[in-house]
XYZ file of N, CA and C in Angstrom:
465
model
N 81.918 -22.546 -69.666
C 80.586 -21.967 -69.499
C 80.273 -21.043 -70.667
N 79.173 -21.314 -71.301
C 78.732 -20.445 -72.388
C 77.636 -19.520 -71.887
N 77.535 -18.374 -72.513
C 76.430 -17.459 -72.258
C 75.555 -17.440 -73.503
N 74.362 -17.965 -73.369
C 73.409 -18.009 -74.475
C 72.362 -16.924 -74.278
N 71.902 -16.391 -75.382
C 70.846 -15.388 -75.349
C 69.684 -15.927 -76.180
N 68.546 -16.138 -75.512
C 67.352 -16.640 -76.188
C 66.306 -15.527 -76.176
N 65.781 -15.193 -77.357
C 64.751 -14.167 -77.472
C 63.446 -14.815 -77.915
N 62.399 -14.603 -77.127
C 61.079 -15.152 -77.440
C 60.175 -13.980 -77.817
N 59.641 -14.022 -79.038
C 58.792 -12.930 -79.507
C 57.581 -13.497 -80.244
N 56.618 -12.625 -80.485
C 55.437 -13.051 -81.240
C 55.819 -13.305 -82.689
N 55.143 -14.286 -83.305
C 55.318 -14.524 -84.732
C 54.846 -13.268 -85.479
N 55.413 -13.010 -86.668
C 55.071 -11.775 -87.398
C 53.569 -11.596 -87.653
N 52.846 -12.693 -87.831
C 51.409 -12.586 -88.122
C 50.548 -12.415 -86.866
N 51.159 -12.529 -85.684
C 50.430 -12.397 -84.421
C 50.577 -10.962 -83.915
N 49.457 -10.288 -83.610
C 49.572 -8.915 -83.099
C 50.355 -8.878 -81.778
N 51.265 -7.934 -81.680
C 52.041 -7.737 -80.459
C 51.288 -6.695 -79.619
N 50.367 -7.167 -78.790
C 49.512 -6.248 -78.024
C 50.318 -5.461 -76.993
N 51.369 -6.060 -76.445
C 52.225 -5.345 -75.494
C 52.919 -4.192 -76.218
N 53.473 -4.472 -77.388
C 54.127 -3.436 -78.184
C 53.159 -2.334 -78.578
N 51.935 -2.705 -78.935
C 50.915 -1.724 -79.307
C 50.588 -0.819 -78.114
N 50.491 -1.414 -76.930
C 50.233 -0.628 -75.723
C 51.361 0.348 -75.429
N 52.595 -0.102 -75.621
C 53.753 0.776 -75.409
C 53.733 1.921 -76.419
N 53.371 1.609 -77.673
C 53.288 2.642 -78.705
C 52.284 3.725 -78.297
N 51.143 3.306 -77.740
C 50.134 4.261 -77.268
C 50.673 5.071 -76.078
N 51.399 4.413 -75.165
C 51.985 5.121 -74.020
C 53.023 6.144 -74.472
N 53.790 5.816 -75.513
C 54.780 6.756 -76.053
C 54.068 7.996 -76.582
N 52.968 7.786 -77.303
C 52.185 8.917 -77.822
C 51.637 9.755 -76.667
N 51.205 9.085 -75.585
C 50.690 9.802 -74.411
C 51.764 10.671 -73.758
N 53.032 10.305 -73.927
C 54.132 11.115 -73.399
C 54.377 12.355 -74.268
N 53.691 12.412 -75.408
C 53.891 13.531 -76.314
C 55.025 13.306 -77.295
N 55.484 12.073 -77.401
C 56.556 11.738 -78.342
C 55.907 11.242 -79.626
N 56.226 11.900 -80.742
C 55.645 11.480 -82.013
C 56.738 10.921 -82.919
N 56.321 10.305 -84.016
C 57.276 9.805 -84.995
C 57.664 8.354 -84.806
N 57.146 7.696 -83.776
C 57.426 6.267 -83.583
C 56.341 5.494 -84.334
N 56.758 4.607 -85.235
C 55.800 3.882 -86.079
C 55.361 2.553 -85.491
N 56.284 1.844 -84.856
C 55.917 0.542 -84.308
C 56.855 0.162 -83.171
N 56.336 -0.710 -82.303
C 57.126 -1.287 -81.221
C 56.826 -2.779 -81.216
N 57.867 -3.594 -81.299
C 57.737 -5.044 -81.145
C 58.499 -5.422 -79.877
N 58.037 -6.474 -79.207
C 58.642 -6.850 -77.937
C 59.107 -8.305 -77.950
N 60.015 -8.594 -77.050
C 60.469 -9.970 -76.831
C 60.855 -10.115 -75.372
N 60.742 -11.331 -74.874
C 61.307 -11.667 -73.576
C 62.678 -12.273 -73.850
N 63.660 -11.833 -73.097
C 65.028 -12.299 -73.307
C 65.460 -13.140 -72.110
N 66.104 -14.251 -72.413
C 66.662 -15.137 -71.386
C 68.158 -15.240 -71.649
N 68.965 -14.803 -70.677
C 70.411 -14.987 -70.760
C 70.715 -16.232 -69.935
N 71.100 -17.300 -70.611
C 71.310 -18.598 -69.960
C 72.807 -18.885 -69.917
N 73.304 -19.062 -68.704
C 74.723 -19.357 -68.526
C 74.868 -20.802 -68.078
N 75.722 -21.524 -68.758
C 75.954 -22.904 -68.357
C 76.698 -23.680 -69.419
N 76.952 -24.944 -69.084
C 77.623 -25.844 -70.014
C 76.543 -26.506 -70.867
N 76.093 -25.799 -71.903
C 75.000 -26.271 -72.747
C 75.405 -26.195 -74.211
N 74.834 -27.083 -75.021
C 75.066 -27.016 -76.457
C 73.817 -26.456 -77.147
N 73.944 -26.196 -78.431
C 72.845 -25.596 -79.197
C 71.600 -26.490 -79.180
N 71.799 -27.795 -79.181
C 70.657 -28.721 -79.159
C 69.864 -28.573 -77.857
N 70.539 -28.427 -76.739
C 69.855 -28.231 -75.455
C 69.119 -26.900 -75.433
N 69.755 -25.845 -75.947
C 69.111 -24.532 -75.989
C 67.869 -24.592 -76.875
N 67.975 -25.289 -77.998
C 66.830 -25.439 -78.902
C 65.675 -26.152 -78.190
N 65.987 -27.188 -77.433
C 64.958 -27.906 -76.663
C 64.317 -27.003 -75.623
N 65.126 -26.196 -74.940
C 64.607 -25.271 -73.924
C 63.652 -24.281 -74.575
N 64.037 -23.738 -75.727
C 63.176 -22.800 -76.444
C 61.867 -23.436 -76.872
N 61.952 -24.643 -77.413
C 60.778 -25.338 -77.928
C 59.842 -25.819 -76.820
N 60.406 -26.444 -75.804
C 59.590 -27.135 -74.809
C 59.250 -26.297 -73.584
N 59.963 -25.180 -73.372
C 59.762 -24.433 -72.139
C 59.426 -22.964 -72.359
N 60.178 -22.288 -73.222
C 60.098 -20.828 -73.257
C 59.061 -20.261 -74.221
N 58.871 -20.887 -75.371
C 57.995 -20.301 -76.400
C 56.705 -21.095 -76.558
N 55.601 -20.369 -76.770
C 54.323 -20.986 -77.123
C 54.356 -21.220 -78.630
N 54.328 -22.497 -79.079
C 54.525 -22.768 -80.510
C 53.429 -22.188 -81.417
N 52.285 -21.855 -80.862
C 51.184 -21.337 -81.677
C 51.376 -19.859 -81.989
N 51.805 -19.074 -80.994
C 51.861 -17.623 -81.185
C 53.280 -17.055 -81.174
N 54.256 -17.846 -80.734
C 55.587 -17.286 -80.523
C 56.667 -18.019 -81.308
N 57.749 -17.335 -81.494
C 58.937 -17.899 -82.097
C 60.122 -17.534 -81.205
N 61.225 -18.223 -81.364
C 62.395 -17.883 -80.564
C 63.645 -17.985 -81.424
N 64.639 -17.229 -81.029
C 65.945 -17.309 -81.664
C 66.973 -17.408 -80.539
N 68.111 -17.981 -80.854
C 69.166 -18.034 -79.845
C 70.506 -17.889 -80.526
N 71.440 -17.364 -79.761
C 72.770 -17.133 -80.290
C 73.721 -16.929 -79.120
N 74.984 -17.055 -79.396
C 75.974 -16.754 -78.367
C 76.371 -15.285 -78.456
N 76.244 -14.681 -79.626
C 76.602 -13.269 -79.752
C 75.431 -12.480 -80.336
N 75.554 -11.164 -80.268
C 74.509 -10.278 -80.787
C 74.663 -10.102 -82.290
N 73.528 -9.944 -82.965
C 73.544 -9.644 -84.390
C 73.341 -8.148 -84.593
N 73.748 -7.662 -85.735
C 73.516 -6.253 -86.057
C 72.009 -6.023 -86.183
N 71.571 -4.846 -85.788
C 70.145 -4.553 -85.740
C 69.691 -3.763 -86.963
N 68.460 -4.056 -87.428
C 67.857 -3.278 -88.510
C 67.117 -2.069 -87.939
N 66.615 -2.197 -86.714
C 65.873 -1.126 -86.060
C 66.619 -0.718 -84.786
N 66.145 0.344 -84.164
C 66.637 0.666 -82.828
C 66.220 -0.478 -81.918
N 67.116 -0.974 -81.111
C 66.762 -2.004 -80.131
C 67.130 -1.505 -78.744
N 66.296 -1.885 -77.800
C 66.477 -1.480 -76.413
C 66.290 -2.730 -75.566
N 67.213 -2.991 -74.666
C 67.097 -4.133 -73.764
C 67.086 -3.646 -72.332
N 66.157 -4.208 -71.557
C 66.024 -3.884 -70.139
C 66.281 -5.163 -69.360
N 67.104 -5.073 -68.326
C 67.371 -6.241 -67.486
C 67.581 -5.795 -66.046
N 67.505 -6.769 -65.150
C 67.712 -6.464 -63.736
C 69.168 -6.109 -63.477
N 69.377 -5.222 -62.506
C 70.725 -4.909 -62.068
C 71.303 -6.108 -61.331
N 72.630 -6.243 -61.305
C 73.248 -7.351 -60.558
C 72.795 -7.333 -59.094
N 72.499 -8.507 -58.566
C 72.095 -8.622 -57.170
C 70.597 -8.543 -56.945
N 69.837 -8.132 -57.959
C 68.379 -8.075 -57.825
C 67.812 -9.463 -58.107
N 66.919 -9.922 -57.252
C 66.307 -11.241 -57.431
C 65.506 -11.275 -58.718
N 65.731 -12.309 -59.520
C 65.029 -12.513 -60.785
C 64.200 -13.790 -60.628
N 62.960 -13.633 -60.149
C 62.110 -14.798 -59.864
C 61.822 -15.611 -61.126
N 61.608 -14.935 -62.258
C 61.342 -15.654 -63.516
C 62.582 -16.435 -63.936
N 63.751 -15.820 -63.769
C 64.991 -16.525 -64.084
C 65.184 -17.754 -63.214
N 64.890 -17.604 -61.922
C 65.020 -18.736 -61.006
C 64.061 -19.867 -61.375
N 62.811 -19.529 -61.718
C 61.851 -20.581 -62.076
C 62.198 -21.190 -63.439
N 62.857 -20.418 -64.307
C 63.295 -20.977 -65.592
C 64.376 -22.027 -65.368
N 65.298 -21.774 -64.434
C 66.323 -22.769 -64.099
C 65.647 -24.058 -63.638
N 64.622 -23.938 -62.785
C 63.902 -25.120 -62.317
C 63.227 -25.841 -63.483
N 62.597 -25.087 -64.376
C 61.951 -25.689 -65.544
C 62.932 -26.429 -66.438
N 64.114 -25.849 -66.630
C 65.143 -26.507 -67.446
C 65.584 -27.806 -66.779
N 65.783 -27.763 -65.471
C 66.155 -28.979 -64.742
C 65.047 -30.022 -64.837
N 63.774 -29.582 -64.772
C 62.648 -30.506 -64.888
C 62.598 -31.177 -66.264
N 63.167 -30.534 -67.287
C 63.257 -31.146 -68.619
C 64.355 -32.207 -68.666
N 65.136 -32.303 -67.594
C 66.240 -33.258 -67.568
C 67.523 -32.696 -68.153
N 67.552 -31.391 -68.389
C 68.751 -30.748 -68.925
C 69.555 -30.205 -67.745
N 70.808 -30.633 -67.655
C 71.655 -30.195 -66.551
C 72.738 -29.265 -67.071
N 73.434 -28.631 -66.171
C 74.552 -27.781 -66.547
C 74.230 -26.295 -66.552
N 72.992 -25.929 -66.187
C 72.637 -24.512 -66.170
C 73.092 -23.900 -64.858
N 73.873 -22.823 -64.940
C 74.331 -22.130 -63.742
C 73.309 -21.078 -63.330
N 72.974 -20.185 -64.252
C 72.015 -19.126 -63.951
C 71.205 -18.778 -65.199
N 70.027 -18.202 -64.959
C 69.227 -17.615 -66.023
C 68.826 -16.223 -65.549
N 69.103 -15.228 -66.377
C 68.637 -13.866 -66.120
C 67.618 -13.527 -67.196
N 66.618 -12.747 -66.836
C 65.585 -12.405 -67.804
C 65.505 -10.903 -67.991
N 64.911 -10.531 -69.089
C 64.706 -9.129 -69.383
C 63.788 -8.989 -70.571
N 63.732 -7.799 -71.110
C 62.856 -7.533 -72.245
C 63.631 -6.799 -73.323
N 63.243 -7.072 -74.559
C 63.847 -6.403 -75.696
C 62.737 -5.718 -76.476
N 63.049 -4.541 -76.990
C 62.082 -3.762 -77.749
C 62.731 -3.334 -79.059
N 62.005 -3.509 -80.162
C 62.440 -3.006 -81.463
C 61.529 -1.833 -81.791
N 62.115 -0.674 -82.027
C 61.334 0.519 -82.328
C 61.678 1.023 -83.716
N 60.642 1.390 -84.466
C 60.866 1.984 -85.776
C 60.257 3.371 -85.793
N 60.815 4.231 -86.616
C 60.326 5.595 -86.732
C 61.480 6.561 -86.611
N 61.135 7.832 -86.403
C 62.198 8.831 -86.267
C 62.611 8.888 -84.797
N 63.775 8.334 -84.547
C 64.289 8.181 -83.188
C 65.717 8.670 -83.108
N 66.111 9.060 -81.925
C 67.520 9.276 -81.638
C 67.769 8.765 -80.218
N 69.006 8.787 -79.789
C 69.367 8.228 -78.487
C 68.625 8.922 -77.355
N 68.462 10.234 -77.441
C 67.796 10.987 -76.374
C 66.333 10.555 -76.227
N 65.627 10.422 -77.345
C 64.224 9.984 -77.322
C 64.145 8.564 -76.765
N 65.045 7.702 -77.208
C 65.039 6.311 -76.752
C 65.275 6.234 -75.240
N 66.205 7.031 -74.727
C 66.473 7.029 -73.285
C 65.261 7.528 -72.505
N 64.567 8.529 -73.030
C 63.349 9.031 -72.381
C 62.290 7.936 -72.312
N 62.081 7.238 -73.430
C 61.096 6.143 -73.473
C 61.474 5.063 -72.460
N 62.758 4.699 -72.431
C 63.212 3.649 -71.510
C 62.944 4.051 -70.066
N 63.358 5.268 -69.704
C 63.281 5.683 -68.304
C 61.854 5.991 -67.859
N 61.014 6.472 -68.752
C 59.659 6.858 -68.361
C 58.662 5.703 -68.473
N 58.936 4.722 -69.353
C 57.926 3.692 -69.620
C 58.377 2.250 -69.408
N 59.611 1.940 -69.722
C 59.981 0.539 -69.887
C 60.789 -0.061 -68.749
N 61.203 0.749 -67.793
C 62.065 0.205 -66.746
C 61.822 0.890 -65.412
N 62.264 0.223 -64.362
C 62.288 0.787 -63.016
C 63.757 1.032 -62.687
N 64.131 2.297 -62.617
C 65.531 2.694 -62.447
C 66.175 2.123 -61.183
N 65.369 1.807 -60.178
C 65.911 1.306 -58.914
C 66.475 -0.104 -59.080
N 65.788 -0.940 -59.859
C 66.186 -2.352 -59.947
C 66.609 -2.795 -61.337
N 66.471 -1.907 -62.342
C 66.773 -2.321 -63.705
C 67.741 -1.369 -64.389
N 68.359 -1.875 -65.432
C 69.246 -1.093 -66.269
C 68.861 -1.350 -67.720
N 69.281 -0.473 -68.610
C 68.972 -0.682 -70.015
C 70.174 -0.375 -70.882
N 70.149 -0.943 -72.074
C 71.152 -0.646 -73.084
C 70.413 -0.578 -74.412
N 71.008 0.129 -75.364
C 70.356 0.207 -76.666
C 71.378 0.142 -77.770
N 70.873 -0.134 -78.958
C 71.725 -0.259 -80.130
C 71.050 0.488 -81.272
N 71.835 1.313 -81.945
C 71.334 2.013 -83.131
C 71.213 1.027 -84.284
N 70.346 1.345 -85.248
C 70.295 0.479 -86.439
C 71.651 0.499 -87.144
N 72.057 -0.639 -87.644
C 73.309 -0.655 -88.397
C 73.006 -0.150 -89.799
N 73.809 0.774 -90.256
C 73.523 1.396 -91.552
C 74.104 0.601 -92.693
């Protein structure tokens, strides 16, 4: 069983309106120094799948080819910006993940055990872990059903 991570985000030339809204909400919290926020939907796909199947899932199911792009990998890459990921806690129903499993099966791709979903945020500006945790807890997650992790930019 492999664990694949697929990230679906807006193409660079497409405005990230969700990220822009979050940037405005951060300013409303009185936090300054954040220059930009980009967002992605993350799919953690567990199953007996190869890269070709994951590529098909990204192309035919997860990403809108006009406005979105996707990347996939088995491991995480080093980050250029602060990154924050929000996902459901274990045991919490993930309706989008469940419907993604159905969509993958409808494509005729078998071997998927589970799909978990979440969101990824890339933040640029003057940040530290404390500011990032405040943003996560006040704006980006529901502490009852979700958890978050973050990664500092690699220097």
